Short mmCIF file of C-alpha atoms in Angstrom, two decimals:
data_model
loop_
_atom_site.label_atom_id
_atom_site.label_comp_id
_atom_site.label_asym_id
_atom_site.label_seq_id
_atom_site.Cartn_x
_atom_site.Cartn_y
_atom_site.Cartn_z
CA MET A 1 85.26 174.43 117.65
CA SER A 2 86.61 172.87 120.73
CA LYS A 3 83.92 174.68 122.72
CA TRP A 4 81.22 173.11 120.64
CA LEU A 5 82.77 169.70 120.99
CA LEU A 6 82.97 170.08 124.72
CA ALA A 7 79.37 171.18 124.90
CA LEU A 8 78.24 168.23 122.83
CA VAL A 9 80.12 165.77 125.03
CA LEU A 10 78.55 167.29 128.17
CA CYS A 11 75.08 167.06 126.71
CA LEU A 12 75.48 163.50 125.73
CA SER A 13 76.88 162.52 129.07
CA VAL A 14 73.90 164.06 130.85
CA VAL A 15 71.41 161.99 128.90
CA HIS A 16 70.50 159.01 131.00
CA ALA A 17 69.46 155.69 129.67
CA ARG A 18 65.97 154.93 130.65
CA GLU A 19 64.44 151.54 131.02
CA VAL A 20 62.41 150.26 128.11
CA PRO A 21 59.28 148.57 129.30
CA PHE A 22 58.79 144.84 128.34
CA THR A 23 55.59 144.73 126.33
CA LEU A 24 53.24 141.92 125.40
CA GLU A 25 54.41 142.16 121.85
CA ASP A 26 58.03 141.54 122.99
CA ARG A 27 56.86 138.50 124.94
CA ASP A 28 55.05 137.09 121.91
CA ARG A 29 58.08 137.71 119.77
CA LEU A 30 60.27 135.81 122.28
CA ILE A 31 57.82 132.88 122.30
CA ARG A 32 57.84 132.75 118.48
CA MET A 33 61.63 132.88 118.40
CA GLU A 34 61.79 130.10 120.97
CA ALA A 35 59.42 127.98 118.87
CA GLU A 36 61.45 128.67 115.74
CA LEU A 37 64.65 127.73 117.60
CA LYS A 38 63.08 124.44 118.73
CA ALA A 39 61.96 123.69 115.18
CA LEU A 40 65.37 124.60 113.86
CA SER A 41 67.01 122.41 116.50
CA LYS A 42 64.77 119.45 115.53
CA SER A 43 65.55 120.05 111.87
CA VAL A 44 69.30 120.13 112.56
CA ASP A 45 69.04 116.97 114.69
CA THR A 46 67.17 115.19 111.90
CA ARG A 47 69.75 116.25 109.34
CA PHE A 48 72.56 115.03 111.57
CA GLU A 49 70.82 111.69 112.06
CA GLU A 50 70.32 111.34 108.30
CA MET A 51 73.94 112.25 107.70
CA ASN A 52 75.04 109.71 110.32
CA LYS A 53 72.93 107.05 108.60
CA ARG A 54 74.46 107.91 105.23
CA MET A 55 77.96 107.86 106.69
CA ASP A 56 77.27 104.52 108.38
CA ALA A 57 76.08 103.14 105.06
CA ARG A 58 79.24 104.41 103.35
CA PHE A 59 81.41 102.91 106.08
CA GLU A 60 79.61 99.60 105.67
CA GLU A 61 80.29 99.71 101.93
CA MET A 62 83.94 100.52 102.59
CA ASN A 63 84.19 97.67 105.10
CA LYS A 64 82.71 95.29 102.54
CA ARG A 65 85.22 96.44 99.94
CA ILE A 66 88.10 96.08 102.38
CA ASP A 67 86.89 92.59 103.34
CA GLU A 68 86.70 91.67 99.66
CA VAL A 69 90.25 92.94 99.06
CA ASN A 70 91.47 90.99 102.12
CA ARG A 71 89.77 87.86 100.81
CA LYS A 72 91.45 88.28 97.41
CA ILE A 73 94.84 88.82 99.06
CA ASP A 74 94.30 85.64 101.11
CA MET A 75 93.47 83.78 97.91
CA LEU A 76 96.68 85.05 96.31
CA PHE A 77 98.75 83.97 99.31
CA ASN A 78 97.14 80.53 99.23
CA PHE A 79 97.90 80.31 95.51
CA LEU A 80 101.53 81.29 96.14
CA TRP A 81 101.81 78.61 98.87
CA ILE A 82 100.40 76.04 96.45
CA ILE A 83 102.90 77.06 93.74
CA THR A 84 105.74 76.95 96.28
CA GLY A 85 104.66 73.47 97.38
CA ILE A 86 104.47 72.24 93.80
CA PHE A 87 107.90 73.68 92.99
CA THR A 88 109.41 72.13 96.12
CA THR A 89 107.85 68.75 95.30
CA ILE A 90 109.17 68.86 91.73
CA THR A 91 112.65 69.83 92.94
CA VAL A 92 112.77 67.06 95.56
CA ALA A 93 111.46 64.52 93.04
CA THR A 94 114.09 65.56 90.48
CA ILE A 95 116.92 65.33 93.01
CA GLY A 96 115.61 61.96 94.24
CA PHE A 97 115.38 60.66 90.69
CA ALA A 98 118.93 61.82 89.95
CA ILE A 99 120.28 60.06 93.05
CA TRP A 100 118.33 56.87 92.27
CA ASP A 101 119.43 56.94 88.63
CA ARG A 102 123.06 57.48 89.63
CA ARG A 103 122.98 54.51 91.99
CA THR A 104 121.26 52.20 89.53
CA THR A 105 123.61 53.29 86.73
CA LEU A 106 126.74 52.76 88.81
CA LYS A 107 125.64 49.47 90.39
CA PRO A 108 126.62 47.27 87.37
CA PHE A 109 130.01 48.99 87.20
CA GLU A 110 130.59 48.51 90.91
CA ASP A 111 129.69 44.82 90.57
CA ARG A 112 132.05 44.46 87.63
CA ILE A 113 134.89 46.17 89.50
CA LYS A 114 134.35 43.88 92.49
CA ASP A 115 134.42 40.90 90.15
CA LEU A 116 137.66 42.14 88.57
CA ASP A 117 139.17 42.63 92.03
CA LYS A 118 138.35 39.03 92.89
CA ARG A 119 139.88 37.86 89.64
CA LEU A 120 143.01 39.90 90.30
CA GLU A 121 143.37 38.37 93.75
CA LYS A 122 143.12 34.95 92.19
CA GLY A 123 145.36 36.08 89.34
CA GLU A 124 148.20 36.97 91.70
CA ASP A 125 148.49 33.30 92.57
CA MET A 126 148.52 32.45 88.90
CA ASP A 127 151.15 35.12 88.21
CA LYS A 128 153.41 33.62 90.90
CA LYS A 129 152.94 30.19 89.44
CA PHE A 130 153.61 31.47 85.93
CA LEU A 131 156.76 33.32 87.11
CA ASP A 132 158.00 30.20 88.90
CA ALA A 133 157.44 28.21 85.74
CA LEU A 134 159.41 30.77 83.71
CA ARG A 135 162.28 30.71 86.23
CA THR A 136 162.41 26.94 86.06
CA LEU A 137 162.45 27.12 82.27
CA ALA A 138 165.10 29.88 82.43
CA GLN A 139 167.51 27.48 84.14
CA ARG A 140 167.60 25.49 80.91
CA ASP A 141 167.33 28.36 78.40
CA LYS A 142 170.01 31.11 78.43
CA GLU A 143 168.03 33.56 76.27
CA LEU A 144 165.11 33.36 78.65
CA THR A 145 167.49 33.91 81.58
CA GLU A 146 168.85 37.09 79.99
CA LEU A 147 165.35 38.31 79.19
CA LEU A 148 164.14 37.79 82.77
CA LYS A 149 167.24 39.56 84.13
CA LYS A 150 166.61 42.48 81.78
CA TYR A 151 163.15 42.99 83.31
CA ASN A 152 164.26 42.23 86.88
CA MET A 153 162.14 39.13 87.15
CA LEU A 154 164.87 36.73 88.07
#
């Protein structure tokens, strides 16, 4: 068997490749294939252009949606700033009203206290005069003298 295999290998190695002549039919076939390749290339280019147009349209739609969302977010932020401003205004107005009300409520009491202070200052003179009068009277009355001594006024 190995002899047969060796013989077959030798036969095959002796066979030489010969050149196949290029015929007119082969040339026509190449021209047709070239034309088909050009047509296929144009068709692929057209499809790519159409796909690019569709993708551009989709991107435009997405950009419009994103712009719309951004506009809505801006509106929400503006609304939040307005609410914050209103809240701040109400808070400042309430604090201002409380301070104003406190001052106007306390003003009559402050005036009355000042008036009482003035009266007390004047009253000290009257108290001295009254005490002097009691001391003078105590020189004549023994009960009054003992009473003033009891309270350390003599």
